[in-house]
mmCIF file of C-alpha atoms in Angstrom:
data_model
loop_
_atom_site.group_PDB
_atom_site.id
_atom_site.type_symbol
_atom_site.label_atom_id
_atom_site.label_comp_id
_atom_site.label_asym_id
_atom_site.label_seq_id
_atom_site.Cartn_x
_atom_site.Cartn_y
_atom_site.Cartn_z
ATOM 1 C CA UNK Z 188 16.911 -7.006 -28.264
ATOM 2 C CA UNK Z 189 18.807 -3.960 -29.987
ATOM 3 C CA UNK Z 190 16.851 -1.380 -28.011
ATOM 4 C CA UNK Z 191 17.549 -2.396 -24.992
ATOM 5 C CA UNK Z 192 21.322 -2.725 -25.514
ATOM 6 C CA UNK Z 193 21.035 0.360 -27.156
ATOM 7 C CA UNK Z 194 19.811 2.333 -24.053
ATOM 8 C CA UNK Z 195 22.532 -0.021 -21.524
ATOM 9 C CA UNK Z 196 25.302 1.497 -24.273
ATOM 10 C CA UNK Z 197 23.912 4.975 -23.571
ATOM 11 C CA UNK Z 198 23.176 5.199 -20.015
ATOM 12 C CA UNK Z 199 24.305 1.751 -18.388
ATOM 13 C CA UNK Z 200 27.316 2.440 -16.281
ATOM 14 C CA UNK Z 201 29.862 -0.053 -14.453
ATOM 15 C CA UNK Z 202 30.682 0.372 -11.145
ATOM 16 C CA UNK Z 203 33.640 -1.876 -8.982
ATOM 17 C CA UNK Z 204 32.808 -5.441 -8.394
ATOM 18 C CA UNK Z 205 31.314 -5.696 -11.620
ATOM 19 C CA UNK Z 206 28.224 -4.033 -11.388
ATOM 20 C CA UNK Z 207 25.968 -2.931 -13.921
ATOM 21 C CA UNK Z 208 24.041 0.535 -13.141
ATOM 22 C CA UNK Z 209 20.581 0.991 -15.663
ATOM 23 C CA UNK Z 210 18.628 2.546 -12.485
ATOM 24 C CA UNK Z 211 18.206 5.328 -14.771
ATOM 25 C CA UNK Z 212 15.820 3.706 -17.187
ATOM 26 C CA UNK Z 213 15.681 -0.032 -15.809
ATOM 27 C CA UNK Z 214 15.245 -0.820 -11.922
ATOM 28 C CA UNK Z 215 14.843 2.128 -9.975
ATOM 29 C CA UNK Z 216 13.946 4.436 -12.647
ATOM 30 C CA UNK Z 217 11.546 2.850 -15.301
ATOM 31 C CA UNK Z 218 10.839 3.822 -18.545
ATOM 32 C CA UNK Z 219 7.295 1.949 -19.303
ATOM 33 C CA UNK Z 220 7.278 2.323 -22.877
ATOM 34 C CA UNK Z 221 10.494 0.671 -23.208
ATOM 35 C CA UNK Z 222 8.796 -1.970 -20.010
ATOM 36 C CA UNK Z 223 6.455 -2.545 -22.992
ATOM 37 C CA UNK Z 224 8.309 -3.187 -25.664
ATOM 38 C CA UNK Z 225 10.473 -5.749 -23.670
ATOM 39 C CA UNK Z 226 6.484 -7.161 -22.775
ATOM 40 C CA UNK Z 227 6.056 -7.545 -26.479
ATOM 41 C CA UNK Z 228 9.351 -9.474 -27.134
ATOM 42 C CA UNK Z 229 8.798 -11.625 -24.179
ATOM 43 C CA UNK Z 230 5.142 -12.481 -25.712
ATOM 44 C CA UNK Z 231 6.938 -13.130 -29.493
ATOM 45 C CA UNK Z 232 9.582 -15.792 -27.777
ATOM 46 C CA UNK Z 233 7.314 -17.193 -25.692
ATOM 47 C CA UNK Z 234 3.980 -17.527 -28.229
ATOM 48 C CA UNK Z 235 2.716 -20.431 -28.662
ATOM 49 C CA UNK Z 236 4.141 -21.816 -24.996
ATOM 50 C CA UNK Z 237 1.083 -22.689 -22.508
ATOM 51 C CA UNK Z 238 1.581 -19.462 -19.470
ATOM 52 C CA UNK Z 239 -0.813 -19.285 -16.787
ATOM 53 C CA UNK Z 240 0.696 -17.301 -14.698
ATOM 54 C CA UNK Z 241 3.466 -15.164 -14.111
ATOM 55 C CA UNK Z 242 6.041 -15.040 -11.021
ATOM 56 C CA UNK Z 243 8.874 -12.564 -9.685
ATOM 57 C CA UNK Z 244 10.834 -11.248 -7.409
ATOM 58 C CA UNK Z 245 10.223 -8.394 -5.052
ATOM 59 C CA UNK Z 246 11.042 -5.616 -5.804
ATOM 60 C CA UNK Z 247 12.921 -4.745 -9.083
ATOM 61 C CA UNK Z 248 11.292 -7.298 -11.293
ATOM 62 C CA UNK Z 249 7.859 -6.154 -10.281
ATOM 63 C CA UNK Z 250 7.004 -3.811 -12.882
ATOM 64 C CA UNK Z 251 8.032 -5.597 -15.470
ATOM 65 C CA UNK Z 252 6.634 -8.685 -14.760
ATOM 66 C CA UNK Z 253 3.333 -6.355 -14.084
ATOM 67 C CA UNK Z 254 3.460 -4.760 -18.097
ATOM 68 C CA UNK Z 255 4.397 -7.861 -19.523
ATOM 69 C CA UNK Z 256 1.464 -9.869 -18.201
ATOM 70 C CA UNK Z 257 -0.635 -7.292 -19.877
ATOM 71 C CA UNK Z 258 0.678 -9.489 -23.186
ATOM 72 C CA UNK Z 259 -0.541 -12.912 -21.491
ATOM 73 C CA UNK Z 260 -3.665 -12.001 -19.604
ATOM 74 C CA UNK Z 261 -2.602 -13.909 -16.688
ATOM 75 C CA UNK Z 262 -2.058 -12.629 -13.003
ATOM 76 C CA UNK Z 263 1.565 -11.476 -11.443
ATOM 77 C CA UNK Z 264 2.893 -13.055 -8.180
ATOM 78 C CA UNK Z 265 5.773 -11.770 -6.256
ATOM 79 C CA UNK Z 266 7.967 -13.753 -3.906
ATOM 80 C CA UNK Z 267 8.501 -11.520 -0.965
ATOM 81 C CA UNK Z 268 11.710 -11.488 0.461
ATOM 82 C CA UNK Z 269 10.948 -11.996 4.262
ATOM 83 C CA UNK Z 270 7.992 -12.637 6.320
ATOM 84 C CA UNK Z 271 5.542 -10.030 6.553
ATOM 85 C CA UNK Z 272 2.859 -9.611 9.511
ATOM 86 C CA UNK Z 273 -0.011 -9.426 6.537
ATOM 87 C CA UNK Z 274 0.825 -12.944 4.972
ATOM 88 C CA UNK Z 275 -0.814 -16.100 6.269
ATOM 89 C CA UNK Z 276 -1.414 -20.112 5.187
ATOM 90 C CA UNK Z 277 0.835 -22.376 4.025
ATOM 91 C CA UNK Z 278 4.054 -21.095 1.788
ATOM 92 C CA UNK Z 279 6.718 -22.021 -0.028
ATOM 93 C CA UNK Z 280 10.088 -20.946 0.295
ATOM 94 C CA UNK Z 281 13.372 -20.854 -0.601
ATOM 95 C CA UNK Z 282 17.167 -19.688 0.010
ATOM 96 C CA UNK Z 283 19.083 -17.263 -1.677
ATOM 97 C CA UNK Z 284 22.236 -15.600 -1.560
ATOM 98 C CA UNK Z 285 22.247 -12.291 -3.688
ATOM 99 C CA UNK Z 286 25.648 -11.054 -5.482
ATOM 100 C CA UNK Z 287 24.960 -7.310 -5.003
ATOM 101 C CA UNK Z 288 24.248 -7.525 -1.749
ATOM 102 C CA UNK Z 289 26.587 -10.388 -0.741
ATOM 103 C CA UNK Z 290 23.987 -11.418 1.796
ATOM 104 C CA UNK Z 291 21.649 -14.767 2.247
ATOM 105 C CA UNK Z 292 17.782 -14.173 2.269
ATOM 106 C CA UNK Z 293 14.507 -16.064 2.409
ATOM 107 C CA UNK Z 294 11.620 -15.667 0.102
ATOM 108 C CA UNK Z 295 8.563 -16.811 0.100
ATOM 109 C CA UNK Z 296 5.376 -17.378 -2.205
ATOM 110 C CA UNK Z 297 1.723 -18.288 -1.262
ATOM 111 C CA UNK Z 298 1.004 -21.973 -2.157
ATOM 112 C CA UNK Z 299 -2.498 -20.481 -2.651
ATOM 113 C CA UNK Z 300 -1.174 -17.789 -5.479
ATOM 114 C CA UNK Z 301 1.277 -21.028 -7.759
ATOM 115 C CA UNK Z 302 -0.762 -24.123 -8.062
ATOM 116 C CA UNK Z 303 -0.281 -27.287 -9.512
ATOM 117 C CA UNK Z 304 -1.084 -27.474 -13.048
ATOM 118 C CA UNK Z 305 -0.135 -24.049 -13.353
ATOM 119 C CA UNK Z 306 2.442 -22.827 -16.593
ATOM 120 C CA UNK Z 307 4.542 -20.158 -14.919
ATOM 121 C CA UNK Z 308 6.949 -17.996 -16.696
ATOM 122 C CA UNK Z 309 9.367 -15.819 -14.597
ATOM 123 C CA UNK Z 310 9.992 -12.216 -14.909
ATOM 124 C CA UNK Z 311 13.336 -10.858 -13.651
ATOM 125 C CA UNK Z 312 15.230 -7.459 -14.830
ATOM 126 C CA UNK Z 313 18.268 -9.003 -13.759
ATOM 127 C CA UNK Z 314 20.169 -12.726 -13.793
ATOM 128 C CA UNK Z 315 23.614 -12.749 -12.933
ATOM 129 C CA UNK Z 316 24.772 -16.388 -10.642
ATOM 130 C CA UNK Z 317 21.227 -17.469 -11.017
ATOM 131 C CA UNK Z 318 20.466 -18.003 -7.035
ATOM 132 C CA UNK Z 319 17.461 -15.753 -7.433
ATOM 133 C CA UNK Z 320 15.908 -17.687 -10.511
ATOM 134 C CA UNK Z 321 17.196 -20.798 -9.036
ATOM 135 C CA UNK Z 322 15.018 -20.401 -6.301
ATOM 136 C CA UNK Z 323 11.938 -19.539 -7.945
ATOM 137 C CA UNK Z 324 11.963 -22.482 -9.722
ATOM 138 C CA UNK Z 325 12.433 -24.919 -6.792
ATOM 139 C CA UNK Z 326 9.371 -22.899 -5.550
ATOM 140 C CA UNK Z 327 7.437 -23.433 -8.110
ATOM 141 C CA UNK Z 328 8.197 -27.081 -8.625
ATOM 142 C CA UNK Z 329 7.817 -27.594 -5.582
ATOM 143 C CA UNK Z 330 4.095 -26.169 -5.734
ATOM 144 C CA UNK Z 331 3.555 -28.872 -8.220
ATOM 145 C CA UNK Z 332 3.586 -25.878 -11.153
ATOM 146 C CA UNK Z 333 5.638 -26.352 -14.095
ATOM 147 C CA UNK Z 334 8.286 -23.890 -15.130
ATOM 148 C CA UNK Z 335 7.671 -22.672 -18.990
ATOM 149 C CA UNK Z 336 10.611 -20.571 -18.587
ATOM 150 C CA UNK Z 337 12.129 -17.603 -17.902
ATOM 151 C CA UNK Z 338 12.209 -13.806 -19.231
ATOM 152 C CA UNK Z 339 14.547 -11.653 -18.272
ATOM 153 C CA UNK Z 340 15.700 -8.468 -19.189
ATOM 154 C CA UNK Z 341 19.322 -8.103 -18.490
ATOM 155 C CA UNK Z 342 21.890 -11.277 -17.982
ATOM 156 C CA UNK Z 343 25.358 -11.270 -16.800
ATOM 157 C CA UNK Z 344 26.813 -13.806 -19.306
ATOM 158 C CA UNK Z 345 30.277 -13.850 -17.223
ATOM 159 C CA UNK Z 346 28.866 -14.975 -13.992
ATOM 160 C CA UNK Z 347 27.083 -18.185 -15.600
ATOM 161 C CA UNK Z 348 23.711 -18.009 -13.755
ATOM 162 C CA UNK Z 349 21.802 -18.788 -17.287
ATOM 163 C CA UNK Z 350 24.186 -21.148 -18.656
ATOM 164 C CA UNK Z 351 23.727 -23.504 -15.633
ATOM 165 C CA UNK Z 352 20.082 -23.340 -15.501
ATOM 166 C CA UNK Z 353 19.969 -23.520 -19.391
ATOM 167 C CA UNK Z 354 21.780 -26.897 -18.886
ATOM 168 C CA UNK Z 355 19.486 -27.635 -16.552
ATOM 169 C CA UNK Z 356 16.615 -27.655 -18.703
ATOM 170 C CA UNK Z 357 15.275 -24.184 -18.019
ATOM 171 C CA UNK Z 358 13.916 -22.133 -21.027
ATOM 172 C CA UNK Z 359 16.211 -18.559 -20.216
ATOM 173 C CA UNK Z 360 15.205 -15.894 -22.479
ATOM 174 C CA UNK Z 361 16.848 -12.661 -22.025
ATOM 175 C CA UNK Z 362 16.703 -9.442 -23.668
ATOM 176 C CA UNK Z 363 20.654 -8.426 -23.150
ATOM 177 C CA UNK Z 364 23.085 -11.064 -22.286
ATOM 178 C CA UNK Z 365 26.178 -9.207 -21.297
ATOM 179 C CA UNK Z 366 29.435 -10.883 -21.629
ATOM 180 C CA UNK Z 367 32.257 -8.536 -19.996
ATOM 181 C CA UNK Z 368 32.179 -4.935 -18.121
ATOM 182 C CA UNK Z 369 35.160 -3.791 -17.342
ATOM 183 C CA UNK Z 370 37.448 -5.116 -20.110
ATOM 184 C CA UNK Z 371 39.223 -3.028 -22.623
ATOM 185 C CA UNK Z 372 35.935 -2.984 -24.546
ATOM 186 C CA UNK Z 373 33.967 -1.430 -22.253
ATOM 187 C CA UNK Z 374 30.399 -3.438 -22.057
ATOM 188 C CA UNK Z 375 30.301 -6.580 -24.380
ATOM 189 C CA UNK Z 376 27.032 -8.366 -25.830
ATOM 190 C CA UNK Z 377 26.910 -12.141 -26.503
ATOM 191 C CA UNK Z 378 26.234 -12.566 -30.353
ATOM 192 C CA UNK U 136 -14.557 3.037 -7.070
ATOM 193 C CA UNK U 137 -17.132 0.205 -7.258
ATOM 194 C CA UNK U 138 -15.206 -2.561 -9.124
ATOM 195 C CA UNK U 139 -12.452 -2.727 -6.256
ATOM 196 C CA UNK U 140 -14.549 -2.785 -3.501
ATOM 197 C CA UNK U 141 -16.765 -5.452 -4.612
ATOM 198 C CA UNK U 142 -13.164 -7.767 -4.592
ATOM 199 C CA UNK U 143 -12.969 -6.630 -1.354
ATOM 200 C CA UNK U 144 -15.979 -7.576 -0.093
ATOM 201 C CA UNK U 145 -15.524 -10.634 -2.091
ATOM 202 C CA UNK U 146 -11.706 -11.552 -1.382
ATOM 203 C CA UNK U 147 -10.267 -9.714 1.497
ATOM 204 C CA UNK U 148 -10.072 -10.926 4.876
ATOM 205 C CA UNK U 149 -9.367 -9.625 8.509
ATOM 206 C CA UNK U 150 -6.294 -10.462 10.735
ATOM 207 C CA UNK U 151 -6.115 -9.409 13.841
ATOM 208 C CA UNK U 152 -4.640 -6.223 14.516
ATOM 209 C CA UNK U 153 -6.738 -4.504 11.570
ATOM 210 C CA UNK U 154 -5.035 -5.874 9.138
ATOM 211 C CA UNK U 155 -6.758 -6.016 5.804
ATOM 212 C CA UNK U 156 -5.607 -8.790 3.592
ATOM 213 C CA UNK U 157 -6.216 -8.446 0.177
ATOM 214 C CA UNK U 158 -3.053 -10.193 -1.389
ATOM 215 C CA UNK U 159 -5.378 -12.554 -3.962
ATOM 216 C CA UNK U 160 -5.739 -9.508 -6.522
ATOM 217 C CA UNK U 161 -3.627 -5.992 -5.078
ATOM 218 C CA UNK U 162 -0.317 -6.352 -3.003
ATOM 219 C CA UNK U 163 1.349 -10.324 -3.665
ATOM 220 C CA UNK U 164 -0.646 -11.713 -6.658
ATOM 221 C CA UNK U 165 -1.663 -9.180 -8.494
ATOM 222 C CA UNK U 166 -5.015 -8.749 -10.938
ATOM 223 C CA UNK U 167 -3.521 -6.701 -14.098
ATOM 224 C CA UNK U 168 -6.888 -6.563 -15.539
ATOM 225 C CA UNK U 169 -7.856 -4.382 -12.144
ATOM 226 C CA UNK U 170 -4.623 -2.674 -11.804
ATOM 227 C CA UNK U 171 -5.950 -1.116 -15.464
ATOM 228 C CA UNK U 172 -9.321 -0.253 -14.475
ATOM 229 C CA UNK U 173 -7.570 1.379 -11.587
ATOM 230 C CA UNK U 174 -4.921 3.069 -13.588
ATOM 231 C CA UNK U 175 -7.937 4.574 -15.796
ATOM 232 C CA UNK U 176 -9.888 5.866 -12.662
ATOM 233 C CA UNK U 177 -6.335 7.639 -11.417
ATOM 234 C CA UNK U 178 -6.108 9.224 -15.046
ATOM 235 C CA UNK U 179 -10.020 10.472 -15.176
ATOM 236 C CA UNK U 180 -9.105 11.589 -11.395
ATOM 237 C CA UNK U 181 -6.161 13.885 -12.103
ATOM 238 C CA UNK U 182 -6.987 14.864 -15.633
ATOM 239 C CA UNK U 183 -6.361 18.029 -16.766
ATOM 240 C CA UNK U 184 -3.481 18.144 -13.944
ATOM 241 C CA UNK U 185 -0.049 18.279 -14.671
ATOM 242 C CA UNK U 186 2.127 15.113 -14.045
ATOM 243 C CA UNK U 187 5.630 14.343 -15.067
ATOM 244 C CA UNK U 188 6.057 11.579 -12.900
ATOM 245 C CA UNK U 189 4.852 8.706 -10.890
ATOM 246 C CA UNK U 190 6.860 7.931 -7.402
ATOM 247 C CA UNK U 191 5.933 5.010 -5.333
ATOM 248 C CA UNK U 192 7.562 2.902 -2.726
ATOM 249 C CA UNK U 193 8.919 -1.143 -2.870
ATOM 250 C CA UNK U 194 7.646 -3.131 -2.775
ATOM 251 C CA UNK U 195 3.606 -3.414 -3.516
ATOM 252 C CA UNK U 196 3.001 -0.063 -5.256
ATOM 253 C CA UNK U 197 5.606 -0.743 -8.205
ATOM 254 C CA UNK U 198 2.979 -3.100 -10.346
ATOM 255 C CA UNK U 199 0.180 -0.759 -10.001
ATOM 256 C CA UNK U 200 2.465 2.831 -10.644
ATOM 257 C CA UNK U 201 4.004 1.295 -13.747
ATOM 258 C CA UNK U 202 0.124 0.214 -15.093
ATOM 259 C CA UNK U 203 -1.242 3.477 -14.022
ATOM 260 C CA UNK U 204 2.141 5.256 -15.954
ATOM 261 C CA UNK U 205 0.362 3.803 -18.805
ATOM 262 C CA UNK U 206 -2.060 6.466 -18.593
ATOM 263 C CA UNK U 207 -0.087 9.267 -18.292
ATOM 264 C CA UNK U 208 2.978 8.374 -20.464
ATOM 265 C CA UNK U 209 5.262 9.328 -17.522
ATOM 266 C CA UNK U 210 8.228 7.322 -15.640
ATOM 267 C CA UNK U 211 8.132 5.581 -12.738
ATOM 268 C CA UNK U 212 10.480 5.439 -10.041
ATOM 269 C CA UNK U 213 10.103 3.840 -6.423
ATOM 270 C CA UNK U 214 12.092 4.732 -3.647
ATOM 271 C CA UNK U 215 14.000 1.811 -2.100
ATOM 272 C CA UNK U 216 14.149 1.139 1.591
ATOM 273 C CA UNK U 217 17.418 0.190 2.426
ATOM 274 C CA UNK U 218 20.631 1.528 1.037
ATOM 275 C CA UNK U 219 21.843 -1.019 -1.659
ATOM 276 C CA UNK U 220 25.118 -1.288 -3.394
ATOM 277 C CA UNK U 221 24.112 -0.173 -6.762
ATOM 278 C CA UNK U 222 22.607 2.924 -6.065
ATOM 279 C CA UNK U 223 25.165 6.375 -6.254
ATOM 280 C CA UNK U 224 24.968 9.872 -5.787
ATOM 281 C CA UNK U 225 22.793 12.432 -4.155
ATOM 282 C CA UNK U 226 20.217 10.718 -2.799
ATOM 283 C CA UNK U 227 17.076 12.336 -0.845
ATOM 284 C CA UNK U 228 15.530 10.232 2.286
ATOM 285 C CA UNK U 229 13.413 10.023 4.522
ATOM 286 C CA UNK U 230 12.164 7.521 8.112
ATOM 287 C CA UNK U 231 8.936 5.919 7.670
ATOM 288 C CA UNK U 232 7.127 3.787 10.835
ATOM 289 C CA UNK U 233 5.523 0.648 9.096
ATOM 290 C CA UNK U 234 2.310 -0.213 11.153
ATOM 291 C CA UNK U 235 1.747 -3.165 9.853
ATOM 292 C CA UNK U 236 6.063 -4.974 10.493
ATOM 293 C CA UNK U 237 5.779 -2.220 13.734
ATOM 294 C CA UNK U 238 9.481 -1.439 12.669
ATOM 295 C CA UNK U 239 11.214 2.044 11.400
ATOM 296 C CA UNK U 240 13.009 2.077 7.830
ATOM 297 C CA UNK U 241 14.732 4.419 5.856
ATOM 298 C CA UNK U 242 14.132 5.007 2.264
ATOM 299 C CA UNK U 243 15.661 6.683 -0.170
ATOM 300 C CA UNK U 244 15.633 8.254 -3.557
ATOM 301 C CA UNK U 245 17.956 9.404 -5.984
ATOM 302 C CA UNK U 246 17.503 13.339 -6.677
ATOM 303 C CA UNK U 247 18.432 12.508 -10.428
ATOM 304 C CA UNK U 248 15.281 10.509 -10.675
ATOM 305 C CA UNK U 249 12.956 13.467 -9.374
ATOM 306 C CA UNK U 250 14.002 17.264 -10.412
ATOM 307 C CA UNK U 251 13.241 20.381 -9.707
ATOM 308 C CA UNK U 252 10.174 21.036 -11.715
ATOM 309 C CA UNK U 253 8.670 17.950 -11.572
ATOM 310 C CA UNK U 254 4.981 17.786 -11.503
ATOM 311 C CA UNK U 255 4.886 14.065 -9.215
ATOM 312 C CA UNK U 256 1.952 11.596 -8.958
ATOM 313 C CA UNK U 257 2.270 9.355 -5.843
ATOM 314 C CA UNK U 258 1.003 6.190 -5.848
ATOM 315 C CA UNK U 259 0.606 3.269 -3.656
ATOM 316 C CA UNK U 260 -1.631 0.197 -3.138
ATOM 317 C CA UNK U 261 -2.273 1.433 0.682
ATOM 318 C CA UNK U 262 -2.888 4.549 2.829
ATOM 319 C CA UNK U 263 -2.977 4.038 6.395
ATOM 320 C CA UNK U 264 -1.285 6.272 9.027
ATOM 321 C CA UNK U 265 0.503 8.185 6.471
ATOM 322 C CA UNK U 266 4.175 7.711 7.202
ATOM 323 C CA UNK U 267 5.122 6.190 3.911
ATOM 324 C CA UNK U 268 3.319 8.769 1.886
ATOM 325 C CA UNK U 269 4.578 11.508 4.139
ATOM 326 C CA UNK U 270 8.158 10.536 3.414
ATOM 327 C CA UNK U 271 7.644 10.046 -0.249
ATOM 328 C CA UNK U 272 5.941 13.944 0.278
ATOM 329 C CA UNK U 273 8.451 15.659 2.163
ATOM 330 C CA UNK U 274 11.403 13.700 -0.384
ATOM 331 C CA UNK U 275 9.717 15.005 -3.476
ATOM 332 C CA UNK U 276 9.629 18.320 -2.083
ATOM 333 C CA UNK U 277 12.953 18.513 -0.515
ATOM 334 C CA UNK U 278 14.118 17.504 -4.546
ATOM 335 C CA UNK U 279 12.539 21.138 -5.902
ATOM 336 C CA UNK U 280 9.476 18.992 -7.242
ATOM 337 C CA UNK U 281 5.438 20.053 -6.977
ATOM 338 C CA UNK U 282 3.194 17.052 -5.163
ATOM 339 C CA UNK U 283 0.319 16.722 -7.486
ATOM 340 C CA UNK U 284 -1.552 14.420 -5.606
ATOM 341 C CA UNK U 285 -1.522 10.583 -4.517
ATOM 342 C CA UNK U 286 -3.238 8.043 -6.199
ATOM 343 C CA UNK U 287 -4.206 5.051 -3.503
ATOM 344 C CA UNK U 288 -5.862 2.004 -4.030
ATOM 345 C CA UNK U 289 -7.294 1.334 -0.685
ATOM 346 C CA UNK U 290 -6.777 3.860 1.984
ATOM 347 C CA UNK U 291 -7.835 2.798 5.657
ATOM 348 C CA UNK U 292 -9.528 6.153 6.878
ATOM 349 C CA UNK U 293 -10.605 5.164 9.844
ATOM 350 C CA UNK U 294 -6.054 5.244 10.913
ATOM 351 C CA UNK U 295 -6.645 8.763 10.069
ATOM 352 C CA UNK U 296 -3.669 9.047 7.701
ATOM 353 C CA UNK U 297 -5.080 10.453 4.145
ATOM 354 C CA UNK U 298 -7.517 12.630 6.111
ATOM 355 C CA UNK U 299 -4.103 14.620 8.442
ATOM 356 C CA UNK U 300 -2.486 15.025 4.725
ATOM 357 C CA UNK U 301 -5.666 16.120 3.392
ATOM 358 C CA UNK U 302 -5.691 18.843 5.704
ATOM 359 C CA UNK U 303 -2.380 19.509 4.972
ATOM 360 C CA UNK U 304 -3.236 20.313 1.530
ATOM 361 C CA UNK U 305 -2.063 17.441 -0.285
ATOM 362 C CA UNK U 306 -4.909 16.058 -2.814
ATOM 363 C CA UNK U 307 -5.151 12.403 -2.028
ATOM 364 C CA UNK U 308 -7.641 10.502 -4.068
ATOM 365 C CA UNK U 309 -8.646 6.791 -2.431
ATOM 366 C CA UNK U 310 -10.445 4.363 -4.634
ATOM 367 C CA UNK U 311 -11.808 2.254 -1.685
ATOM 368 C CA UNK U 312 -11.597 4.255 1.991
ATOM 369 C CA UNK U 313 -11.910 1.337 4.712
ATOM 370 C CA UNK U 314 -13.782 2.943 7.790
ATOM 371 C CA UNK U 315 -14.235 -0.136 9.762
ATOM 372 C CA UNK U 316 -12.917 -3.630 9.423
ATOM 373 C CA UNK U 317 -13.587 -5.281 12.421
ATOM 374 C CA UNK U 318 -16.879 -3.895 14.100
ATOM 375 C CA UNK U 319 -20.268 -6.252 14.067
ATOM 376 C CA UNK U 320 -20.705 -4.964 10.145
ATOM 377 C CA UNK U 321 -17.638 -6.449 9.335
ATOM 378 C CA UNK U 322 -15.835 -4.303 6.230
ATOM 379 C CA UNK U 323 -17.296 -0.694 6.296
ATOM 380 C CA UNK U 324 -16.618 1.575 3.546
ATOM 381 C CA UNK U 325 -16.408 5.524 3.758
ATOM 382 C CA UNK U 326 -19.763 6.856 1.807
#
């Protein structure tokens, strides 16, 4: 998706270990009309695909799962990242260790909220190893859902997250797929 | 606003401790149909009021800021509650008491993200004893930005929060004020 690229090009910046900084218009700062234009392009690749509901991540993927669903009509569940006194009944959960953070977590989802029968598609702003999605989907499965695929804004080519789960079956759509940082070259797209 | 308390009355529950569960439709899956009526109501609220920009908090106020954006053709941006490795620079911040995980936090916000100037719309899914609206308050301001109000989807008015920063002089409009959740009347709302 050219504008998205467009605005990582203009204000995406690297920082050491390979990091990718778009707070400024993507995950801490968000610019909703360009939220909605990535909504839009998620509804074109994913039209005529069965979605019933929509799942993410706390908390950057939030509001972009939240916009796009307005392209869908369905509802948005988040996986939260630990327990929380104000969640009850039975869950599902899974394992994941996050690159950015270099730290293992547990997330959890509501069996009540993913059911089986439903079509979920998965919002994320960002897929680099693919632990994150990796886990959603085992959730999901797990709930007895099926897995339409994924949307996600940003991928880190290099670190072969999508690849993997690509092989595996798993519909990946992302906006950007980024291919090196730090080279020569600055930030390179995947054709 | 009518329309969210009838779901409510007609989804939330009572844990012990007055908690208010209401994750079915506001703060884990989340009704984007509602977060738009919502949005709407925060837009006829502070119309005619200047507002350059929506701040919440992660996790549960991200989907309904970036809807309610919508309405106001403004950014979001959410402060974050732990330090993480891809945010840099001058950040403001500020320690909140969570009643409902009975734990301190610190969040923080990047004073590139809210400037001097700024006109900022608060919003958050709930108001309770005020501490993580009072540290998104006294952030903002400590940035050189104006507090325009907070828009809150269900505010618990009988922990006295809203009503301390109403005094205070910040305009805080509630869509659903909770006075009493666990008395012989079961969910009472403020009239």
């Amino acid at each position: 998706m050219e504008l998205l690229k467009e605005r990582i090009r203009a204000e995406g910046s690297v920082l050491p270990g390979n990091i990718l900084k778009v707070g400024s218009f993507l995950n801490q700062q968000m610019d909703i009309a360009l939220y909605n234009e990535m909504g839009k392009e998620f509804a074109r690749r994913f039209s005529g695909t069965k979605i019933s509901r929509i799942v993410t991540i706390e908390a950057s993927g939030i509001g972009l799962a939240c916009i796009t669903a307005q392209y869908f009509n369905v509802p948005v569940v988040f996986a939260k990242k630990h327990r929380s006194a104000n969640v009850s009944g039975d869950l599902l959960s899974a394992t994941i260790t996050s690159y950015t953070h270099q730290t293992e977590y547990t997330v959890i989802l509501p069996k009540a909220y993913v059911r089986p029968g439903d079509s979920v598609l998965v919002i994320d702003d960002f897929l680099a190893n693919g632990c994150a999605l990796e886990g959603l989907v085992s959730m999901i499965v797990s709930g007895g859902a099926t897995v339409a695929g994924a949307g996600i804004a940003i991928e880190k080519g290099f670190q072969g997250g999508g690849d993997r789960l690509r092989a595996r079956g798993v519909r990946v759509e992302s906006l950007a797929i980024v291919e090196a940082l730090e080279g020569p070259e600055g930030i390179v797209f995947r054709k």
